[in-house]
Tab-separated table of C-alpha atoms in Angstrom:
chain	number	residue	atom	x	y	z
A	1	UNK	CA	96.255	16.243	246.698
A	2	UNK	CA	94.253	15.808	249.894
A	3	UNK	CA	94.048	18.367	252.674
A	4	UNK	CA	96.284	16.497	255.081
A	5	UNK	CA	98.998	16.196	252.483
A	6	UNK	CA	98.732	19.911	251.736
A	7	UNK	CA	99.260	20.779	255.382
A	8	UNK	CA	102.204	18.448	255.649
A	9	UNK	CA	103.950	19.738	252.524
A	10	UNK	CA	107.230	21.753	252.807
A	11	UNK	CA	105.632	24.839	251.233
A	12	UNK	CA	102.833	24.811	253.787
A	13	UNK	CA	105.360	24.641	256.607
A	14	UNK	CA	107.301	27.562	255.206
A	15	UNK	CA	104.098	29.601	254.789
A	16	UNK	CA	103.075	28.820	258.351
A	17	UNK	CA	106.480	29.892	259.647
A	18	UNK	CA	106.353	33.167	257.709
A	19	UNK	CA	102.822	33.898	258.929
A	20	UNK	CA	103.791	33.220	262.539
A	21	UNK	CA	106.906	35.397	262.249
A	22	UNK	CA	104.898	38.242	260.748
A	23	UNK	CA	102.343	38.019	263.519
A	24	UNK	CA	105.081	38.001	266.147
A	25	UNK	CA	106.784	40.965	264.480
A	26	UNK	CA	103.516	42.898	264.467
A	27	UNK	CA	102.983	42.134	268.145
A	28	UNK	CA	106.548	43.264	268.922
A	29	UNK	CA	106.038	46.521	267.027
A	30	UNK	CA	102.768	47.177	268.827
A	31	UNK	CA	104.389	46.427	272.183
A	32	UNK	CA	107.349	48.636	271.332
A	33	UNK	CA	105.029	51.432	270.257
A	34	UNK	CA	103.123	51.135	273.528
A	35	UNK	CA	106.371	51.315	275.521
A	36	UNK	CA	107.590	54.347	273.535
A	37	UNK	CA	104.190	56.012	273.899
A	38	UNK	CA	104.275	55.333	277.641
A	39	UNK	CA	107.736	56.896	277.860
A	40	UNK	CA	106.502	59.944	275.936
A	41	UNK	CA	103.624	60.227	278.391
A	42	UNK	CA	106.032	60.202	281.320
A	43	UNK	CA	108.173	62.906	279.709
A	44	UNK	CA	105.079	65.006	279.016
A	45	UNK	CA	103.860	64.711	282.604
A	46	UNK	CA	107.326	65.606	283.869
A	47	UNK	CA	107.343	68.735	281.696
A	48	UNK	CA	103.943	69.793	283.054
A	49	UNK	CA	105.089	69.277	286.652
A	50	UNK	CA	108.207	71.317	285.914
A	51	UNK	CA	106.151	74.086	284.298
A	52	UNK	CA	103.772	74.137	287.265
A	53	UNK	CA	106.741	74.444	289.619
A	54	UNK	CA	108.150	77.393	287.650
A	55	UNK	CA	104.780	79.145	287.619
A	56	UNK	CA	104.596	78.569	291.365
A	57	UNK	CA	107.986	80.269	291.760
A	58	UNK	CA	106.700	83.203	289.712
A	59	UNK	CA	103.688	83.503	292.017
A	60	UNK	CA	105.964	83.309	295.073
A	61	UNK	CA	108.195	86.065	293.694
A	62	UNK	CA	105.185	88.361	293.258
A	63	UNK	CA	104.051	87.582	296.807
A	64	UNK	CA	107.516	88.427	298.172
A	65	UNK	CA	107.508	91.579	296.064
A	66	UNK	CA	104.177	92.643	297.539
A	67	UNK	CA	105.233	91.869	301.115
A	68	UNK	CA	108.730	93.417	301.097
A	69	UNK	CA	109.315	95.714	298.163
A	70	UNK	CA	106.123	97.620	297.419
A	71	UNK	CA	106.420	99.486	300.730
A	72	UNK	CA	109.723	99.927	302.648
A	73	UNK	CA	110.040	97.991	305.891
A	74	UNK	CA	109.573	100.454	308.782
A	75	UNK	CA	112.402	100.983	311.254
A	76	UNK	CA	112.179	99.098	314.521
A	77	UNK	CA	111.747	101.446	317.489
A	78	UNK	CA	114.753	100.600	319.652
A	79	UNK	CA	117.346	102.733	321.507
A	80	UNK	CA	120.361	103.898	319.509
A	81	UNK	CA	122.763	102.182	321.902
A	82	UNK	CA	121.297	98.814	320.931
A	83	UNK	CA	122.660	99.171	317.409
A	84	UNK	CA	126.139	97.623	317.035
A	85	UNK	CA	128.956	99.407	315.182
A	86	UNK	CA	129.258	98.539	311.495
A	87	UNK	CA	132.237	98.615	309.145
A	88	UNK	CA	131.414	99.213	305.484
A	89	UNK	CA	134.045	97.818	303.103
A	90	UNK	CA	134.047	99.261	299.600
A	91	UNK	CA	136.542	97.624	297.192
A	92	UNK	CA	137.552	100.094	294.455
A	93	UNK	CA	139.089	99.674	291.026
A	94	UNK	CA	138.828	102.416	288.435
A	95	UNK	CA	136.101	104.966	287.828
A	96	UNK	CA	132.835	103.061	287.727
A	97	UNK	CA	129.834	104.728	286.155
A	98	UNK	CA	128.315	107.132	288.699
A	99	UNK	CA	131.030	106.310	291.243
A	100	UNK	CA	130.571	109.390	293.414
A	101	UNK	CA	126.836	108.785	293.804
A	102	UNK	CA	127.262	105.100	294.636
A	103	UNK	CA	130.025	105.686	297.207
A	104	UNK	CA	128.227	108.635	298.767
A	105	UNK	CA	125.257	106.418	299.582
A	106	UNK	CA	127.410	104.817	302.310
A	107	UNK	CA	127.946	108.206	303.976
A	108	UNK	CA	124.237	108.983	303.915
A	109	UNK	CA	122.987	105.949	305.828
A	110	UNK	CA	120.465	106.792	308.564
A	111	UNK	CA	122.020	104.477	311.119
A	112	UNK	CA	121.895	105.200	314.871
A	113	UNK	CA	125.102	103.296	315.638
A	114	UNK	CA	128.737	103.983	314.746
A	115	UNK	CA	129.650	103.535	311.073
A	116	UNK	CA	133.186	103.083	309.751
A	117	UNK	CA	133.859	103.172	305.999
A	118	UNK	CA	136.968	101.518	304.549
A	119	UNK	CA	137.808	102.033	300.893
A	120	UNK	CA	140.098	99.241	299.664
A	121	UNK	CA	142.142	99.914	296.560
A	122	UNK	CA	145.063	97.997	295.095
A	123	UNK	CA	146.859	100.630	292.978
A	124	UNK	CA	148.073	103.889	294.605
A	125	UNK	CA	147.477	105.636	291.258
A	126	UNK	CA	143.885	104.458	290.924
A	127	UNK	CA	141.643	107.463	290.048
A	128	UNK	CA	138.938	106.143	292.388
A	129	UNK	CA	141.097	107.265	295.335
A	130	UNK	CA	140.442	110.891	294.442
A	131	UNK	CA	136.676	110.365	294.536
A	132	UNK	CA	136.897	108.583	297.894
A	133	UNK	CA	139.059	111.341	299.418
A	134	UNK	CA	136.662	114.039	298.219
A	135	UNK	CA	133.793	112.292	299.985
A	136	UNK	CA	135.850	111.862	303.159
A	137	UNK	CA	136.426	115.639	303.175
A	138	UNK	CA	132.721	116.315	302.564
A	139	UNK	CA	131.685	114.123	305.523
A	140	UNK	CA	134.289	114.824	308.221
A	141	UNK	CA	132.110	113.392	311.015
A	142	UNK	CA	132.148	109.938	309.418
A	143	UNK	CA	135.041	107.635	310.218
A	144	UNK	CA	136.368	106.796	306.760
A	145	UNK	CA	139.763	105.784	305.393
A	146	UNK	CA	141.393	104.688	302.157
A	147	UNK	CA	143.544	101.547	302.429
A	148	UNK	CA	146.003	101.035	299.583
A	149	UNK	CA	147.649	97.749	298.631
A	150	UNK	CA	146.676	94.108	298.561
A	151	UNK	CA	147.530	90.797	300.214
A	152	UNK	CA	147.808	87.972	297.716
A	153	UNK	CA	145.927	85.108	299.335
A	154	UNK	CA	144.597	83.655	296.067
A	155	UNK	CA	143.662	84.438	292.501
A	156	UNK	CA	140.513	86.452	293.240
A	157	UNK	CA	141.501	90.127	292.870
A	158	UNK	CA	138.501	91.344	294.870
A	159	UNK	CA	139.413	89.165	297.863
A	160	UNK	CA	143.078	90.210	297.648
A	161	UNK	CA	142.025	93.849	297.542
A	162	UNK	CA	139.783	93.557	300.609
A	163	UNK	CA	142.193	91.679	302.890
A	164	UNK	CA	143.654	94.809	304.512
A	165	UNK	CA	140.206	96.251	305.161
A	166	UNK	CA	139.002	92.946	306.589
A	167	UNK	CA	141.966	92.796	308.964
A	168	UNK	CA	141.655	96.438	310.089
A	169	UNK	CA	137.883	96.587	310.498
A	170	UNK	CA	136.958	97.780	313.996
A	171	UNK	CA	133.511	96.175	313.965
A	172	UNK	CA	132.302	92.598	314.029
A	173	UNK	CA	129.479	93.532	311.690
A	174	UNK	CA	130.706	94.000	308.105
A	175	UNK	CA	128.853	95.375	305.130
A	176	UNK	CA	130.752	94.438	301.959
A	177	UNK	CA	129.360	96.559	299.152
A	178	UNK	CA	130.707	96.805	295.597
A	179	UNK	CA	131.850	100.193	294.387
A	180	UNK	CA	129.156	100.452	291.701
A	181	UNK	CA	126.246	99.826	294.099
A	182	UNK	CA	123.890	102.530	295.360
A	183	UNK	CA	121.648	101.820	298.347
A	184	UNK	CA	118.858	103.839	299.933
A	185	UNK	CA	119.601	105.691	303.155
A	186	UNK	CA	117.611	103.282	305.341
A	187	UNK	CA	119.183	100.092	304.009
A	188	UNK	CA	121.721	99.558	306.793
A	189	UNK	CA	119.301	100.167	309.657
A	190	UNK	CA	116.639	97.869	308.187
A	191	UNK	CA	119.288	95.185	307.662
A	192	UNK	CA	120.627	95.361	311.199
A	193	UNK	CA	117.063	95.337	312.547
A	194	UNK	CA	116.646	91.906	310.952
A	195	UNK	CA	119.862	90.657	312.540
A	196	UNK	CA	118.883	91.929	315.967
A	197	UNK	CA	115.426	90.378	315.685
A	198	UNK	CA	116.785	86.931	314.797
A	199	UNK	CA	120.088	85.856	316.324
A	200	UNK	CA	120.436	82.903	313.933
A	201	UNK	CA	120.549	85.171	310.915
A	202	UNK	CA	124.132	85.571	309.759
A	203	UNK	CA	123.767	87.068	306.274
A	204	UNK	CA	121.680	90.009	305.081
A	205	UNK	CA	121.793	90.472	301.309
A	206	UNK	CA	120.163	92.777	298.796
A	207	UNK	CA	118.979	91.870	295.328
A	208	UNK	CA	120.814	93.501	292.411
A	209	UNK	CA	118.775	95.991	290.403
A	210	UNK	CA	120.031	97.638	287.225
A	211	UNK	CA	119.281	101.277	286.380
A	212	UNK	CA	119.414	103.733	283.473
A	213	UNK	CA	120.598	101.631	280.510
A	214	UNK	CA	122.094	103.758	277.734
A	215	UNK	CA	123.228	101.166	275.139
A	216	UNK	CA	121.679	98.071	273.602
A	217	UNK	CA	124.010	95.806	275.591
A	218	UNK	CA	123.076	97.629	278.792
A	219	UNK	CA	119.385	97.294	277.935
A	220	UNK	CA	119.742	93.517	277.578
A	221	UNK	CA	121.532	93.281	280.907
A	222	UNK	CA	118.929	95.552	282.461
A	223	UNK	CA	116.081	93.378	281.141
A	224	UNK	CA	117.748	90.271	282.594
A	225	UNK	CA	118.540	91.699	286.028
A	226	UNK	CA	115.199	93.396	286.703
A	227	UNK	CA	113.001	90.487	285.571
A	228	UNK	CA	114.438	86.960	285.299
A	229	UNK	CA	117.290	87.315	287.785
A	230	UNK	CA	115.426	89.419	290.320
A	231	UNK	CA	112.283	87.279	290.138
A	232	UNK	CA	114.127	83.972	290.584
A	233	UNK	CA	116.344	85.450	293.302
A	234	UNK	CA	113.358	86.474	295.403
A	235	UNK	CA	111.541	83.175	294.884
A	236	UNK	CA	114.503	80.889	295.638
A	237	UNK	CA	115.395	82.824	298.775
A	238	UNK	CA	111.756	82.730	299.893
A	239	UNK	CA	111.726	78.936	299.556
A	240	UNK	CA	114.949	78.905	301.584
A	241	UNK	CA	116.164	75.369	300.896
A	242	UNK	CA	119.747	76.440	300.120
A	243	UNK	CA	122.061	79.430	300.044
A	244	UNK	CA	121.467	81.743	297.097
A	245	UNK	CA	123.174	85.129	297.085
A	246	UNK	CA	125.284	87.439	294.966
A	247	UNK	CA	128.126	89.496	296.363
A	248	UNK	CA	127.068	92.996	295.399
A	249	UNK	CA	125.780	94.042	298.837
A	250	UNK	CA	126.035	91.636	301.787
A	251	UNK	CA	126.237	92.029	305.562
A	252	UNK	CA	128.116	89.407	307.598
A	253	UNK	CA	129.523	88.890	311.076
A	254	UNK	CA	133.300	89.008	310.871
A	255	UNK	CA	133.523	86.405	313.634
A	256	UNK	CA	131.320	84.049	311.588
A	257	UNK	CA	133.562	84.525	308.561
A	258	UNK	CA	136.614	83.834	310.713
A	259	UNK	CA	135.034	80.558	311.824
A	260	UNK	CA	134.871	79.367	308.189
A	261	UNK	CA	138.435	80.459	307.394
A	262	UNK	CA	138.047	84.212	306.895
A	263	UNK	CA	138.084	85.921	303.508
A	264	UNK	CA	141.409	84.284	302.675
A	265	UNK	CA	139.743	80.865	302.526
A	266	UNK	CA	137.770	82.000	299.469
A	267	UNK	CA	140.616	83.590	297.531
A	268	UNK	CA	140.876	80.664	295.116
A	269	UNK	CA	137.297	81.029	293.879
A	270	UNK	CA	135.942	83.569	291.408
A	271	UNK	CA	132.423	83.168	292.829
A	272	UNK	CA	133.552	84.007	296.348
A	273	UNK	CA	130.096	85.335	297.215
A	274	UNK	CA	128.444	82.002	296.495
A	275	UNK	CA	131.118	80.038	298.366
A	276	UNK	CA	130.933	82.345	301.409
A	277	UNK	CA	127.162	82.001	301.456
A	278	UNK	CA	127.353	78.210	301.275
A	279	UNK	CA	129.996	78.032	304.025
A	280	UNK	CA	127.932	80.172	306.398
A	281	UNK	CA	124.741	78.316	305.488
A	282	UNK	CA	126.301	74.953	306.322
A	283	UNK	CA	127.594	76.450	309.568
A	284	UNK	CA	124.025	77.146	310.623
A	285	UNK	CA	123.783	80.849	309.781
A	286	UNK	CA	120.527	81.786	308.086
A	287	UNK	CA	120.191	84.202	305.175
A	288	UNK	CA	117.496	86.818	304.758
A	289	UNK	CA	116.732	89.953	302.771
A	290	UNK	CA	115.248	93.355	303.421
A	291	UNK	CA	113.081	95.105	300.860
A	292	UNK	CA	116.080	97.155	299.722
A	293	UNK	CA	117.752	97.030	296.327
A	294	UNK	CA	121.437	97.021	295.447
A	295	UNK	CA	121.075	99.497	292.614
A	296	UNK	CA	123.822	99.641	290.011
A	297	UNK	CA	124.107	101.721	286.849
A	298	UNK	CA	123.766	99.657	283.680
A	299	UNK	CA	127.382	99.951	282.598
A	300	UNK	CA	127.602	97.490	279.686
A	301	UNK	CA	128.651	99.168	276.466
A	302	UNK	CA	127.954	96.647	273.705
A	303	UNK	CA	126.142	93.465	272.748
A	304	UNK	CA	129.454	91.582	272.797
A	305	UNK	CA	130.146	92.756	276.345
A	306	UNK	CA	126.705	91.606	277.447
A	307	UNK	CA	127.197	88.172	275.882
A	308	UNK	CA	130.653	87.856	277.453
A	309	UNK	CA	129.282	88.696	280.904
A	310	UNK	CA	126.428	86.216	280.637
A	311	UNK	CA	128.787	83.469	279.449
A	312	UNK	CA	131.132	84.230	282.358
A	313	UNK	CA	128.275	84.080	284.875
A	314	UNK	CA	126.943	80.746	283.573
A	315	UNK	CA	130.393	79.187	283.257
A	316	UNK	CA	131.285	80.257	286.781
A	317	UNK	CA	128.080	78.815	288.215
A	318	UNK	CA	128.665	75.572	286.343
A	319	UNK	CA	131.595	74.824	288.640
A	320	UNK	CA	129.964	76.051	291.857
A	321	UNK	CA	126.273	75.106	291.596
A	322	UNK	CA	126.460	72.484	288.863
A	323	UNK	CA	123.006	70.921	289.112
A	324	UNK	CA	121.201	74.262	289.170
A	325	UNK	CA	123.206	75.465	286.173
A	326	UNK	CA	122.307	72.448	284.026
A	327	UNK	CA	118.675	72.899	285.025
A	328	UNK	CA	118.731	76.623	284.161
A	329	UNK	CA	117.542	76.441	280.491
A	330	UNK	CA	114.313	74.841	281.702
A	331	UNK	CA	113.563	78.012	283.673
A	332	UNK	CA	113.622	80.168	280.524
A	333	UNK	CA	110.344	81.132	278.910
A	334	UNK	CA	110.953	80.033	275.303
A	335	UNK	CA	112.272	76.513	275.939
A	336	UNK	CA	109.843	75.821	278.769
A	337	UNK	CA	106.977	77.245	276.729
A	338	UNK	CA	107.841	75.028	273.745
A	339	UNK	CA	108.067	71.927	275.917
A	340	UNK	CA	104.823	72.752	277.725
A	341	UNK	CA	103.018	73.264	274.410
A	342	UNK	CA	104.226	69.869	273.163
A	343	UNK	CA	103.220	68.160	276.413
A	344	UNK	CA	99.693	69.599	276.386
A	345	UNK	CA	99.306	68.673	272.728
A	346	UNK	CA	100.583	65.146	273.296
A	347	UNK	CA	98.430	64.438	276.333
A	348	UNK	CA	95.286	66.468	275.706
A	349	UNK	CA	95.377	67.612	272.072
A	350	UNK	CA	95.871	71.322	272.753
A	351	UNK	CA	96.841	73.453	269.771
A	352	UNK	CA	100.628	73.874	269.949
A	353	UNK	CA	100.809	77.366	268.443
A	354	UNK	CA	97.966	78.773	270.516
A	355	UNK	CA	99.387	77.235	273.708
A	356	UNK	CA	102.881	78.535	273.019
A	357	UNK	CA	101.727	82.072	272.266
A	358	UNK	CA	99.501	82.111	275.366
A	359	UNK	CA	102.344	80.808	277.537
A	360	UNK	CA	104.780	83.494	276.339
A	361	UNK	CA	102.180	86.258	276.567
A	362	UNK	CA	101.394	85.423	280.201
A	363	UNK	CA	105.095	85.140	281.076
A	364	UNK	CA	105.805	88.484	279.415
A	365	UNK	CA	102.877	90.209	281.125
A	366	UNK	CA	103.908	88.996	284.579
A	367	UNK	CA	107.510	90.080	284.015
A	368	UNK	CA	106.344	93.540	282.963
A	369	UNK	CA	104.121	93.734	286.040
A	370	UNK	CA	106.989	92.542	288.248
A	371	UNK	CA	109.284	95.278	286.930
A	372	UNK	CA	106.645	98.001	287.226
A	373	UNK	CA	105.988	97.147	290.872
A	374	UNK	CA	109.564	96.722	292.052
A	375	UNK	CA	110.656	99.814	290.120
A	376	UNK	CA	107.684	101.810	291.460
A	377	UNK	CA	106.997	103.076	287.984
A	378	UNK	CA	107.484	102.652	284.258
A	379	UNK	CA	110.809	102.171	282.438
A	380	UNK	CA	112.288	104.945	280.347
A	381	UNK	CA	110.518	103.468	277.312
A	382	UNK	CA	108.060	100.562	277.378
A	383	UNK	CA	108.636	99.612	273.695
A	384	UNK	CA	112.437	99.510	274.122
A	385	UNK	CA	112.155	97.631	277.404
A	386	UNK	CA	109.822	95.057	275.838
A	387	UNK	CA	112.121	94.713	272.828
A	388	UNK	CA	115.122	94.195	275.124
A	389	UNK	CA	113.186	91.562	277.077
A	390	UNK	CA	112.371	89.650	273.885
A	391	UNK	CA	115.973	89.776	272.657
A	392	UNK	CA	117.218	88.641	276.074
A	393	UNK	CA	114.863	85.653	276.061
A	394	UNK	CA	115.945	84.650	272.542
A	395	UNK	CA	119.655	84.862	273.435
A	396	UNK	CA	119.353	82.950	276.713
A	397	UNK	CA	119.655	79.386	275.379
A	398	UNK	CA	122.402	80.035	272.759
A	399	UNK	CA	124.533	81.832	275.362
A	400	UNK	CA	123.988	79.008	277.839
A	401	UNK	CA	125.110	76.448	275.255
A	402	UNK	CA	128.287	78.403	274.548
A	403	UNK	CA	129.003	78.824	278.252
A	404	UNK	CA	128.399	75.220	279.239
A	405	UNK	CA	131.092	73.735	276.953
A	406	UNK	CA	134.031	75.907	278.089
A	407	UNK	CA	136.212	76.046	281.190
A	408	UNK	CA	137.837	79.497	280.968
A	409	UNK	CA	136.592	83.029	281.637
A	410	UNK	CA	138.085	86.485	281.204
A	411	UNK	CA	137.649	88.963	284.061
A	412	UNK	CA	139.356	92.320	284.573
A	413	UNK	CA	141.868	91.584	281.830
A	414	UNK	CA	142.905	88.157	283.168
A	415	UNK	CA	142.068	84.689	281.868
A	416	UNK	CA	141.075	82.067	284.437
A	417	UNK	CA	140.622	78.307	284.053
A	418	UNK	CA	138.237	76.413	286.326
A	419	UNK	CA	139.006	73.201	288.146
A	420	UNK	CA	136.293	70.666	288.882
A	421	UNK	CA	136.182	71.684	292.566
A	422	UNK	CA	135.282	75.279	291.639
A	423	UNK	CA	138.726	76.773	292.237
A	424	UNK	CA	140.522	78.538	289.393
A	425	UNK	CA	144.020	79.154	288.111
A	426	UNK	CA	145.307	82.185	286.248
A	427	UNK	CA	146.490	81.466	282.698
A	428	UNK	CA	149.559	83.463	281.758
């Protein structure tokens, strides 16, 4: 057979077709691999940008800590008559841990102006009334009263409890402070100084700081509040691109609250603090912080109670600050460290295990330094504090996953279901 005949034979045509198809398939696989590799590169670069942003927030938090919290802000030298009257509202329910000490801190404020203290309590048989009355007798020169009863304006028991105090407050300046919060004696004056110095400031808030944990659950909560929560709280508020506050200790103008519907407008939300902050923010009122802490005793009794509280917090935020909540796992050290280690290995060949261990070690060291500086000293036990920190970091992602798939929470013995708009209903 000659060469031309061989090329024109059916078998030669089939072989040519197979060869061409194989070559095309190889090209397609190579092209697909290049596309997939390019996508992996993009993901890796995104992870590194995200990690850099989180490390920047950590640096910012330490800068804020140095500027505001290492040394107390000095009082502004102004005449006493320039300080407006202030009404302190303390909602009460039951005997919180260290209740007398926390409530007494309101009576001991070094404030030049007039201070009124209103204790709001729902049940006339609540044992907290006795503690409040004892303090009123001990400080007869302070205008203080106990208001009993509630106005049902929504499902939030704290809002319902405070409605009478809100209506009867004699001052436009309100300091709403939870019953389990202790503040230093200069907190109110430093806060009002900030308001007087900047007329566009409408909210003064204080970061929550846990103290004296006595159980393993309390130690986990303590480790979370005094490192991760406190650090991110300072950094986000320093950036100041949105409202970010918790409702443990906040100072507002009553007139500003009235302009956004008053307290009653937030009675259908469990996270009333967040919704109030957002409403005032969008109304043009700025938020700022002093270098004071809203100190609360670590009152969690068990690991289960800690997990339940964290799940409730995350699930509540999911319906109020949805985007930030879904982004939250990427701010945790273990997941972000694992992703960063992969990205550096993928792009530059770094050793994954060495990178991951270095990442966690640096994160841990900065958190320990952050706590030492804001606490002005060591914890009760460094080994136990470090162990609690590690356990907290390990539990963060599993608890987030549990929280993100549900739509109900249990608070003060009641079960609530969230709606998509952030409001809740009580389940019988």
